[in-house]
Amino acid sequence: MSLARIQEQLDQYYTQVKTVVLSRQHPISGLMPASTAVNSHGNYTDAWVRDNVYSILAVWGLALAYRQLDDDQGRTVELEQSVVKLMRGLLVAMLRQAHKVESFKERQDPLEALHAKYDTATGNPVVRDDEWGHLQIDATSVFLLMLAQMTASGLQIIYTQDEVNFVQNLVYYIGRAYRTPDYGIWERGNKINHGKPELNASSVGMAKAALEAMRGYKPVWYAGRAVLHHPRAHRRNCPGSHHARIPPAEGIGL
């Protein structure tokens, strides 16, 4: 394929990403609504952690592709900074609940979980601790997984030592996923929808992937060795628990 054809295809993707994804990114918070729809099924204009991370992957992937061009028209930096803006928006929203992470590490109480969604414009909580199935370990895990991969690609998302310390706490937060019932990717407990948390294969698997990805993690600006501690027992236990849980959480709905 010729360079001109590659440029043309990337420019087409750029137009689609700007229209479909980045047009919905809030200019201040950097967050995106799960949907712009408000209908009989509910209001989905809040920013779910999981949805935001998955949505921004298209932007990050396109930025990586534009890096390969000699003349990217400034689009590499534009796309990369849109990714950084969203990831930092999520980070700041979770940092406001750092006290909950400390409490959760001690007793794994679902009411002490990080919130699963935030206000799109401000990053503030939108529902109380007991009004939603907030404990969704897969959501926090996918944030950490992509934080590690985006940092490895050269993006500077973490700025200060305080933020490094918080990321360390998030590693501890997901570390016991193999024995922590949560509400999972469907936010509702098991398929009978009784609203009680259970072990979910999606959460255990994503936590395992995140723990592996965060091994050796350090911010772009950090010149020393890896800065995070990873309990070996948690990494070792996640695979066995994951295999034991498939397919109860995810297989029924296929």
GROMACS .gro file of N, CA and C in nm, residues 60-214:
model
  465
   60TRP      N    1  -0.646   0.642   2.094
   60TRP     CA    2  -0.506   0.604   2.120
   60TRP      C    3  -0.450   0.522   2.003
   61GLY      N    4  -0.526   0.427   1.955
   61GLY     CA    5  -0.480   0.345   1.843
   61GLY      C    6  -0.451   0.427   1.719
   62LEU      N    7  -0.537   0.526   1.692
   62LEU     CA    8  -0.515   0.611   1.576
   62LEU      C    9  -0.391   0.699   1.595
   63ALA      N   10  -0.369   0.745   1.717
   63ALA     CA   11  -0.249   0.824   1.746
   63ALA      C   12  -0.123   0.742   1.720
   64LEU      N   13  -0.125   0.616   1.760
   64LEU     CA   14  -0.009   0.528   1.736
   64LEU      C   15   0.016   0.512   1.586
   65ALA      N   16  -0.092   0.503   1.510
   65ALA     CA   17  -0.077   0.489   1.365
   65ALA      C   18  -0.018   0.616   1.304
   66TYR      N   19  -0.066   0.731   1.348
   66TYR     CA   20  -0.016   0.857   1.294
   66TYR      C   21   0.132   0.879   1.325
   67ARG      N   22   0.182   0.816   1.431
   67ARG     CA   23   0.324   0.828   1.463
   67ARG      C   24   0.414   0.777   1.351
   68GLN      N   25   0.360   0.690   1.269
   68GLN     CA   26   0.440   0.629   1.165
   68GLN      C   27   0.457   0.718   1.042
   69LEU      N   28   0.384   0.830   1.039
   69LEU     CA   29   0.391   0.920   0.924
   69LEU      C   30   0.493   1.030   0.949
   70ASP      N   31   0.562   1.069   0.845
   70ASP     CA   32   0.656   1.181   0.856
   70ASP      C   33   0.582   1.313   0.874
   71ASP      N   34   0.469   1.327   0.806
   71ASP     CA   35   0.388   1.449   0.816
   71ASP      C   36   0.250   1.411   0.867
   72ASP      N   37   0.232   1.421   0.998
   72ASP     CA   38   0.104   1.381   1.057
   72ASP      C   39   0.010   1.499   1.078
   73GLN      N   40   0.049   1.617   1.031
   73GLN     CA   41  -0.033   1.739   1.040
   73GLN      C   42  -0.067   1.775   1.185
   74GLY      N   43   0.018   1.732   1.277
   74GLY     CA   44  -0.004   1.762   1.418
   74GLY      C   45  -0.107   1.674   1.485
   75ARG      N   46  -0.156   1.574   1.415
   75ARG     CA   47  -0.265   1.493   1.468
   75ARG      C   48  -0.221   1.394   1.574
   76THR      N   49  -0.096   1.350   1.569
   76THR     CA   50  -0.047   1.257   1.671
   76THR      C   51  -0.058   1.320   1.809
   77VAL      N   52  -0.004   1.440   1.824
   77VAL     CA   53  -0.008   1.509   1.953
   77VAL      C   54  -0.152   1.540   1.994
   78GLU      N   55  -0.233   1.585   1.901
   78GLU     CA   56  -0.373   1.616   1.932
   78GLU      C   57  -0.446   1.495   1.987
   79LEU      N   58  -0.430   1.382   1.920
   79LEU     CA   59  -0.499   1.260   1.964
   79LEU      C   60  -0.442   1.209   2.096
   80GLU      N   61  -0.310   1.211   2.109
   80GLU     CA   62  -0.248   1.164   2.233
   80GLU      C   63  -0.294   1.247   2.353
   81GLN      N   64  -0.300   1.378   2.335
   81GLN     CA   65  -0.340   1.463   2.447
   81GLN      C   66  -0.488   1.446   2.481
   82SER      N   67  -0.570   1.409   2.385
   82SER     CA   68  -0.710   1.376   2.414
   82SER      C   69  -0.718   1.251   2.500
   83VAL      N   70  -0.630   1.156   2.473
   83VAL     CA   71  -0.623   1.034   2.554
   83VAL      C   72  -0.578   1.067   2.696
   84VAL      N   73  -0.472   1.145   2.707
   84VAL     CA   74  -0.421   1.185   2.838
   84VAL      C   75  -0.529   1.260   2.917
   85LYS      N   76  -0.601   1.348   2.848
   85LYS     CA   77  -0.704   1.428   2.915
   85LYS      C   78  -0.812   1.339   2.975
   86LEU      N   79  -0.855   1.237   2.901
   86LEU     CA   80  -0.958   1.148   2.953
   86LEU      C   81  -0.905   1.064   3.068
   87MET      N   82  -0.787   1.005   3.052
   87MET     CA   83  -0.733   0.919   3.156
   87MET      C   84  -0.707   0.999   3.284
   88ARG      N   85  -0.664   1.122   3.270
   88ARG     CA   86  -0.644   1.206   3.388
   88ARG      C   87  -0.778   1.249   3.447
   89GLY      N   88  -0.879   1.266   3.365
   89GLY     CA   89  -1.012   1.296   3.417
   89GLY      C   90  -1.062   1.184   3.507
   90LEU      N   91  -1.043   1.061   3.463
   90LEU     CA   92  -1.081   0.946   3.546
   90LEU      C   93  -0.995   0.939   3.672
   91LEU      N   94  -0.865   0.963   3.656
   91LEU     CA   95  -0.775   0.959   3.771
   91LEU      C   96  -0.816   1.060   3.877
   92VAL      N   97  -0.845   1.183   3.836
   92VAL     CA   98  -0.883   1.287   3.932
   92VAL      C   99  -1.016   1.251   3.999
   93ALA      N  100  -1.110   1.197   3.923
   93ALA     CA  101  -1.238   1.157   3.982
   93ALA      C  102  -1.217   1.051   4.090
   94MET      N  103  -1.130   0.955   4.063
   94MET     CA  104  -1.103   0.850   4.161
   94MET      C  105  -1.020   0.901   4.277
   95LEU      N  106  -0.930   0.995   4.250
   95LEU     CA  107  -0.848   1.053   4.358
   95LEU      C  108  -0.935   1.119   4.464
   96ARG      N  109  -1.046   1.175   4.423
   96ARG     CA  110  -1.137   1.238   4.519
   96ARG      C  111  -1.195   1.134   4.616
   97GLN      N  112  -1.187   1.007   4.579
   97GLN     CA  113  -1.239   0.901   4.665
   97GLN      C  114  -1.126   0.815   4.721
   98ALA      N  115  -1.009   0.873   4.735
   98ALA     CA  116  -0.893   0.799   4.785
   98ALA      C  117  -0.920   0.739   4.922
   99HIS      N  118  -0.999   0.808   5.004
   99HIS     CA  119  -1.030   0.756   5.137
   99HIS      C  120  -1.108   0.626   5.129
  100LYS      N  121  -1.190   0.609   5.025
  100LYS     CA  122  -1.266   0.486   5.009
  100LYS      C  123  -1.174   0.370   4.974
  101VAL      N  124  -1.071   0.397   4.896
  101VAL     CA  125  -0.975   0.292   4.860
  101VAL      C  126  -0.905   0.241   4.986
  102GLU      N  127  -0.866   0.333   5.074
  102GLU     CA  128  -0.801   0.294   5.199
  102GLU      C  129  -0.893   0.205   5.281
  103SER      N  130  -1.021   0.241   5.290
  103SER     CA  131  -1.117   0.161   5.366
  103SER      C  132  -1.141   0.026   5.302
  104PHE      N  133  -1.149   0.026   5.169
  104PHE     CA  134  -1.177  -0.099   5.098
  104PHE      C  135  -1.063  -0.199   5.114
  105LYS      N  136  -0.943  -0.152   5.120
  105LYS     CA  137  -0.828  -0.242   5.138
  105LYS      C  138  -0.839  -0.322   5.267
  106GLU      N  139  -0.904  -0.264   5.367
  106GLU     CA  140  -0.913  -0.329   5.498
  106GLU      C  141  -1.023  -0.434   5.505
  107ARG      N  142  -1.139  -0.406   5.446
  107ARG     CA  143  -1.252  -0.496   5.468
  107ARG      C  144  -1.333  -0.530   5.342
  108GLN      N  145  -1.297  -0.482   5.225
  108GLN     CA  146  -1.366  -0.515   5.100
  108GLN      C  147  -1.518  -0.498   5.110
  109ASP      N  148  -1.561  -0.392   5.173
  109ASP     CA  149  -1.703  -0.360   5.184
  109ASP      C  150  -1.749  -0.295   5.053
  110PRO      N  151  -1.851  -0.351   4.986
  110PRO     CA  152  -1.898  -0.291   4.860
  110PRO      C  153  -1.935  -0.144   4.872
  111LEU      N  154  -1.979  -0.101   4.989
  111LEU     CA  155  -2.016   0.039   5.008
  111LEU      C  156  -1.894   0.130   5.015
  112GLU      N  157  -1.775   0.071   5.025
  112GLU     CA  158  -1.652   0.150   5.026
  112GLU      C  159  -1.583   0.146   4.890
  113ALA      N  160  -1.651   0.093   4.790
  113ALA     CA  161  -1.591   0.080   4.657
  113ALA      C  162  -1.583   0.214   4.587
  114LEU      N  163  -1.485   0.226   4.498
  114LEU     CA  164  -1.483   0.341   4.408
  114LEU      C  165  -1.610   0.343   4.326
  115HIS      N  166  -1.658   0.460   4.294
  115HIS     CA  167  -1.780   0.469   4.216
  115HIS      C  168  -1.755   0.424   4.072
  116ALA      N  169  -1.856   0.364   4.015
  116ALA     CA  170  -1.845   0.311   3.879
  116ALA      C  171  -1.869   0.417   3.774
  117LYS      N  172  -1.933   0.528   3.814
  117LYS     CA  173  -1.963   0.635   3.718
  117LYS      C  174  -1.958   0.769   3.791
  118TYR      N  175  -1.931   0.873   3.710
  118TYR     CA  176  -1.916   1.008   3.764
  118TYR      C  177  -1.988   1.108   3.673
  119ASP      N  178  -2.008   1.227   3.725
  119ASP     CA  179  -2.066   1.333   3.644
  119ASP      C  180  -1.971   1.368   3.530
  120THR      N  181  -2.021   1.373   3.410
  120THR     CA  182  -1.936   1.394   3.293
  120THR      C  183  -1.868   1.531   3.294
  121ALA      N  184  -1.935   1.632   3.342
  121ALA     CA  185  -1.881   1.768   3.339
  121ALA      C  186  -1.784   1.796   3.453
  122THR      N  187  -1.807   1.733   3.569
  122THR     CA  188  -1.728   1.768   3.688
  122THR      C  189  -1.642   1.655   3.741
  123GLY      N  190  -1.676   1.531   3.709
  123GLY     CA  191  -1.606   1.417   3.768
  123GLY      C  192  -1.648   1.387   3.909
  124ASN      N  193  -1.755   1.451   3.956
  124ASN     CA  194  -1.804   1.427   4.091
  124ASN      C  195  -1.900   1.308   4.094
  125PRO      N  196  -1.921   1.248   4.211
  125PRO     CA  197  -2.018   1.138   4.221
  125PRO      C  198  -2.158   1.183   4.181
  126VAL      N  199  -2.235   1.090   4.126
  126VAL     CA  200  -2.371   1.124   4.081
  126VAL      C  201  -2.477   1.046   4.159
  127VAL      N  202  -2.439   0.937   4.223
  127VAL     CA  203  -2.532   0.862   4.307
  127VAL      C  204  -2.460   0.823   4.435
  128ARG      N  205  -2.535   0.794   4.540
  128ARG     CA  206  -2.475   0.759   4.668
  128ARG      C  207  -2.415   0.619   4.664
  129ASP      N  208  -2.339   0.587   4.765
  129ASP     CA  209  -2.271   0.458   4.772
  129ASP      C  210  -2.368   0.341   4.766
  130ASP      N  211  -2.487   0.358   4.824
  130ASP     CA  212  -2.583   0.247   4.831
  130ASP      C  213  -2.689   0.252   4.721
  131GLU      N  214  -2.672   0.342   4.626
  131GLU     CA  215  -2.771   0.355   4.519
  131GLU      C  216  -2.727   0.290   4.388
  132TRP      N  217  -2.612   0.226   4.387
  132TRP     CA  218  -2.561   0.166   4.264
  132TRP      C  219  -2.467   0.052   4.301
  133GLY      N  220  -2.455  -0.044   4.211
  133GLY     CA  221  -2.358  -0.152   4.232
  133GLY      C  222  -2.219  -0.106   4.192
  134HIS      N  223  -2.160  -0.020   4.273
  134HIS     CA  224  -2.034   0.046   4.236
  134HIS      C  225  -1.915  -0.049   4.229
  135LEU      N  226  -1.916  -0.154   4.308
  135LEU     CA  227  -1.799  -0.242   4.313
  135LEU      C  228  -1.788  -0.322   4.183
  136GLN      N  229  -1.709  -0.270   4.090
  136GLN     CA  230  -1.688  -0.333   3.959
  136GLN      C  231  -1.538  -0.338   3.935
  137ILE      N  232  -1.476  -0.445   3.981
  137ILE     CA  233  -1.331  -0.455   3.979
  137ILE      C  234  -1.277  -0.454   3.837
  138ASP      N  235  -1.354  -0.502   3.742
  138ASP     CA  236  -1.307  -0.502   3.604
  138ASP      C  237  -1.288  -0.359   3.553
  139ALA      N  238  -1.370  -0.265   3.599
  139ALA     CA  239  -1.360  -0.126   3.553
  139ALA      C  240  -1.230  -0.062   3.602
  140THR      N  241  -1.200  -0.078   3.731
  140THR     CA  242  -1.074  -0.026   3.785
  140THR      C  243  -0.956  -0.097   3.720
  141SER      N  244  -0.971  -0.225   3.695
  141SER     CA  245  -0.862  -0.303   3.637
  141SER      C  246  -0.831  -0.262   3.495
  142VAL      N  247  -0.935  -0.237   3.414
  142VAL     CA  248  -0.909  -0.198   3.275
  142VAL      C  249  -0.845  -0.059   3.271
  143PHE      N  250  -0.878   0.026   3.369
  143PHE     CA  251  -0.810   0.156   3.377
  143PHE      C  252  -0.661   0.135   3.404
  144LEU      N  253  -0.627   0.049   3.498
  144LEU     CA  254  -0.486   0.023   3.529
  144LEU      C  255  -0.415  -0.045   3.412
  145LEU      N  256  -0.482  -0.140   3.349
  145LEU     CA  257  -0.423  -0.209   3.235
  145LEU      C  258  -0.384  -0.111   3.125
  146MET      N  259  -0.476  -0.022   3.091
  146MET     CA  260  -0.448   0.072   2.984
  146MET      C  261  -0.354   0.183   3.029
  147LEU      N  262  -0.357   0.218   3.156
  147LEU     CA  263  -0.259   0.313   3.209
  147LEU      C  264  -0.118   0.260   3.187
  148ALA      N  265  -0.098   0.132   3.217
  148ALA     CA  266   0.034   0.071   3.198
  148ALA      C  267   0.073   0.069   3.052
  149GLN      N  268  -0.019   0.030   2.964
  149GLN     CA  269   0.014   0.019   2.822
  149GLN      C  270   0.034   0.156   2.757
  150MET      N  271  -0.048   0.251   2.795
  150MET     CA  272  -0.034   0.386   2.738
  150MET      C  273   0.096   0.451   2.786
  151THR      N  274   0.130   0.428   2.912
  151THR     CA  275   0.256   0.482   2.964
  151THR      C  276   0.374   0.419   2.891
  152ALA      N  277   0.365   0.288   2.866
  152ALA     CA  278   0.472   0.220   2.793
  152ALA      C  279   0.488   0.274   2.652
  153SER      N  280   0.378   0.328   2.597
  153SER     CA  281   0.384   0.385   2.462
  153SER      C  282   0.441   0.527   2.461
  154GLY      N  283   0.465   0.581   2.581
  154GLY     CA  284   0.525   0.714   2.589
  154GLY      C  285   0.435   0.825   2.638
  155LEU      N  286   0.308   0.794   2.670
  155LEU     CA  287   0.217   0.898   2.718
  155LEU      C  288   0.245   0.928   2.865
  156GLN      N  289   0.247   1.055   2.900
  156GLN     CA  290   0.268   1.096   3.038
  156GLN      C  291   0.133   1.126   3.101
  157ILE      N  292   0.082   1.030   3.175
  157ILE     CA  293  -0.050   1.042   3.237
  157ILE      C  294  -0.039   1.073   3.386
  158ILE      N  295   0.059   1.014   3.450
  158ILE     CA  296   0.081   1.036   3.593
  158ILE      C  297   0.185   1.146   3.609
  159TYR      N  298   0.151   1.248   3.690
  159TYR     CA  299   0.237   1.366   3.700
  159TYR      C  300   0.321   1.372   3.827
  160THR      N  301   0.268   1.328   3.939
  160THR     CA  302   0.333   1.353   4.067
  160THR      C  303   0.348   1.225   4.148
  161GLN      N  304   0.428   1.233   4.254
  161GLN     CA  305   0.447   1.117   4.342
  161GLN      C  306   0.318   1.082   4.415
  162ASP      N  307   0.236   1.181   4.448
  162ASP     CA  308   0.107   1.153   4.511
  162ASP      C  309   0.021   1.067   4.419
  163GLU      N  310   0.026   1.094   4.291
  163GLU     CA  311  -0.053   1.014   4.197
  163GLU      C  312   0.005   0.874   4.182
  164VAL      N  313   0.137   0.863   4.187
  164VAL     CA  314   0.200   0.731   4.186
  164VAL      C  315   0.152   0.651   4.307
  165ASN      N  316   0.148   0.715   4.423
  165ASN     CA  317   0.105   0.647   4.545
  165ASN      C  318  -0.040   0.600   4.533
  166PHE      N  319  -0.124   0.681   4.469
  166PHE     CA  320  -0.263   0.641   4.452
  166PHE      C  321  -0.274   0.523   4.358
  167VAL      N  322  -0.196   0.524   4.250
  167VAL     CA  323  -0.197   0.410   4.158
  167VAL      C  324  -0.153   0.283   4.233
  168GLN      N  325  -0.054   0.296   4.321
  168GLN     CA  326  -0.014   0.181   4.403
  168GLN      C  327  -0.133   0.129   4.483
  169ASN      N  328  -0.210   0.220   4.541
  169ASN     CA  329  -0.327   0.178   4.617
  169ASN      C  330  -0.431   0.110   4.528
  170LEU      N  331  -0.443   0.153   4.403
  170LEU     CA  332  -0.536   0.087   4.311
  170LEU      C  333  -0.491  -0.056   4.281
  171VAL      N  334  -0.360  -0.078   4.277
  171VAL     CA  335  -0.309  -0.214   4.259
  171VAL      C  336  -0.352  -0.302   4.377
  172TYR      N  337  -0.340  -0.248   4.498
  172TYR     CA  338  -0.387  -0.322   4.615
  172TYR      C  339  -0.539  -0.341   4.610
  173TYR      N  340  -0.609  -0.241   4.559
  173TYR     CA  341  -0.755  -0.242   4.553
  173TYR      C  342  -0.805  -0.361   4.471
  174ILE      N  343  -0.739  -0.390   4.358
  174ILE     CA  344  -0.784  -0.500   4.272
  174ILE      C  345  -0.714  -0.631   4.305
  175GLY      N  346  -0.617  -0.628   4.394
  175GLY     CA  347  -0.531  -0.744   4.417
  175GLY      C  348  -0.603  -0.867   4.467
  176ARG      N  349  -0.713  -0.849   4.538
  176ARG     CA  350  -0.787  -0.964   4.592
  176ARG      C  351  -0.910  -0.997   4.509
  177ALA      N  352  -0.906  -0.963   4.380
  177ALA     CA  353  -1.021  -0.989   4.294
  177ALA      C  354  -1.060  -1.136   4.291
  178TYR      N  355  -0.961  -1.224   4.308
  178TYR     CA  356  -0.988  -1.368   4.299
  178TYR      C  357  -1.080  -1.417   4.409
  179ARG      N  358  -1.097  -1.337   4.515
  179ARG     CA  359  -1.187  -1.377   4.624
  179ARG      C  360  -1.277  -1.262   4.669
  180THR      N  361  -1.300  -1.166   4.580
  180THR     CA  362  -1.386  -1.052   4.614
  180THR      C  363  -1.508  -1.050   4.523
  181PRO      N  364  -1.624  -1.087   4.573
  181PRO     CA  365  -1.746  -1.077   4.492
  181PRO      C  366  -1.774  -0.932   4.454
  182ASP      N  367  -1.810  -0.910   4.329
  182ASP     CA  368  -1.843  -0.774   4.286
  182ASP      C  369  -1.964  -0.779   4.194
  183TYR      N  370  -1.998  -0.664   4.136
  183TYR     CA  371  -2.116  -0.657   4.050
  183TYR      C  372  -2.084  -0.680   3.903
  184GLY      N  373  -1.956  -0.686   3.870
  184GLY     CA  374  -1.915  -0.728   3.738
  184GLY      C  375  -1.947  -0.630   3.627
  185ILE      N  376  -1.922  -0.674   3.507
  185ILE     CA  377  -1.937  -0.588   3.390
  185ILE      C  378  -2.083  -0.553   3.362
  186TRP      N  379  -2.177  -0.637   3.414
  186TRP     CA  380  -2.319  -0.607   3.393
  186TRP      C  381  -2.380  -0.532   3.511
  187GLU      N  382  -2.301  -0.503   3.612
  187GLU     CA  383  -2.338  -0.415   3.724
  187GLU      C  384  -2.454  -0.467   3.808
  188ARG      N  385  -2.474  -0.597   3.817
  188ARG     CA  386  -2.597  -0.640   3.884
  188ARG      C  387  -2.586  -0.769   3.963
  189GLY      N  388  -2.468  -0.821   3.990
  189GLY     CA  389  -2.464  -0.951   4.054
  189GLY      C  390  -2.488  -1.058   3.950
  190ASN      N  391  -2.550  -1.170   3.990
  190ASN     CA  392  -2.562  -1.280   3.895
  190ASN      C  393  -2.678  -1.261   3.798
  191LYS      N  394  -2.694  -1.354   3.707
  191LYS     CA  395  -2.790  -1.340   3.597
  191LYS      C  396  -2.935  -1.339   3.644
  192ILE      N  397  -2.961  -1.388   3.765
  192ILE     CA  398  -3.097  -1.382   3.818
  192ILE      C  399  -3.130  -1.240   3.858
  193ASN      N  400  -3.027  -1.155   3.864
  193ASN     CA  401  -3.045  -1.013   3.891
  193ASN      C  402  -3.101  -0.989   4.031
  194HIS      N  403  -3.044  -1.059   4.130
  194HIS     CA  404  -3.090  -1.037   4.267
  194HIS      C  405  -3.015  -0.923   4.335
  195GLY      N  406  -2.920  -0.862   4.264
  195GLY     CA  407  -2.853  -0.745   4.318
  195GLY      C  408  -2.745  -0.772   4.419
  196LYS      N  409  -2.705  -0.897   4.434
  196LYS     CA  410  -2.597  -0.929   4.527
  196LYS      C  411  -2.469  -0.956   4.450
  197PRO      N  412  -2.355  -0.912   4.503
  197PRO     CA  413  -2.228  -0.935   4.431
  197PRO      C  414  -2.190  -1.082   4.430
  198GLU      N  415  -2.113  -1.121   4.331
  198GLU     CA  416  -2.061  -1.257   4.321
  198GLU      C  417  -1.926  -1.251   4.250
  199LEU      N  418  -1.852  -1.360   4.254
  199LEU     CA  419  -1.728  -1.365   4.179
  199LEU      C  420  -1.760  -1.367   4.030
  200ASN      N  421  -1.700  -1.277   3.956
  200ASN     CA  422  -1.725  -1.266   3.812
  200ASN      C  423  -1.596  -1.295   3.735
  201ALA      N  424  -1.606  -1.384   3.636
  201ALA     CA  425  -1.488  -1.419   3.557
  201ALA      C  426  -1.430  -1.297   3.488
  202SER      N  427  -1.517  -1.205   3.443
  202SER     CA  428  -1.468  -1.087   3.373
  202SER      C  429  -1.383  -1.000   3.466
  203SER      N  430  -1.421  -0.992   3.591
  203SER     CA  431  -1.345  -0.910   3.686
  203SER      C  432  -1.214  -0.976   3.724
  204VAL      N  433  -1.218  -1.106   3.751
  204VAL     CA  434  -1.095  -1.177   3.789
  204VAL      C  435  -0.995  -1.174   3.673
  205GLY      N  436  -1.043  -1.199   3.552
  205GLY     CA  437  -0.954  -1.200   3.437
  205GLY      C  438  -0.893  -1.064   3.408
  206MET      N  439  -0.974  -0.958   3.418
  206MET     CA  440  -0.922  -0.824   3.393
  206MET      C  441  -0.824  -0.783   3.501
  207ALA      N  442  -0.852  -0.822   3.626
  207ALA     CA  443  -0.759  -0.790   3.735
  207ALA      C  444  -0.625  -0.861   3.714
  208LYS      N  445  -0.631  -0.985   3.670
  208LYS     CA  446  -0.508  -1.059   3.640
  208LYS      C  447  -0.427  -0.988   3.533
  209ALA      N  448  -0.494  -0.947   3.425
  209ALA     CA  449  -0.425  -0.878   3.317
  209ALA      C  450  -0.364  -0.746   3.365
  210ALA      N  451  -0.439  -0.673   3.449
  210ALA     CA  452  -0.389  -0.545   3.499
  210ALA      C  453  -0.269  -0.565   3.591
  211LEU      N  454  -0.275  -0.664   3.678
  211LEU     CA  455  -0.164  -0.689   3.770
  211LEU      C  456  -0.037  -0.727   3.693
  212GLU      N  457  -0.054  -0.804   3.588
  212GLU     CA  458   0.062  -0.840   3.506
  212GLU      C  459   0.116  -0.717   3.433
  213ALA      N  460   0.026  -0.633   3.381
  213ALA     CA  461   0.070  -0.516   3.306
  213ALA      C  462   0.140  -0.414   3.394
  214MET      N  463   0.099  -0.406   3.521
  214MET     CA  464   0.157  -0.306   3.610
  214MET      C  465   0.291  -0.351   3.669
   0.00000   0.00000   0.00000
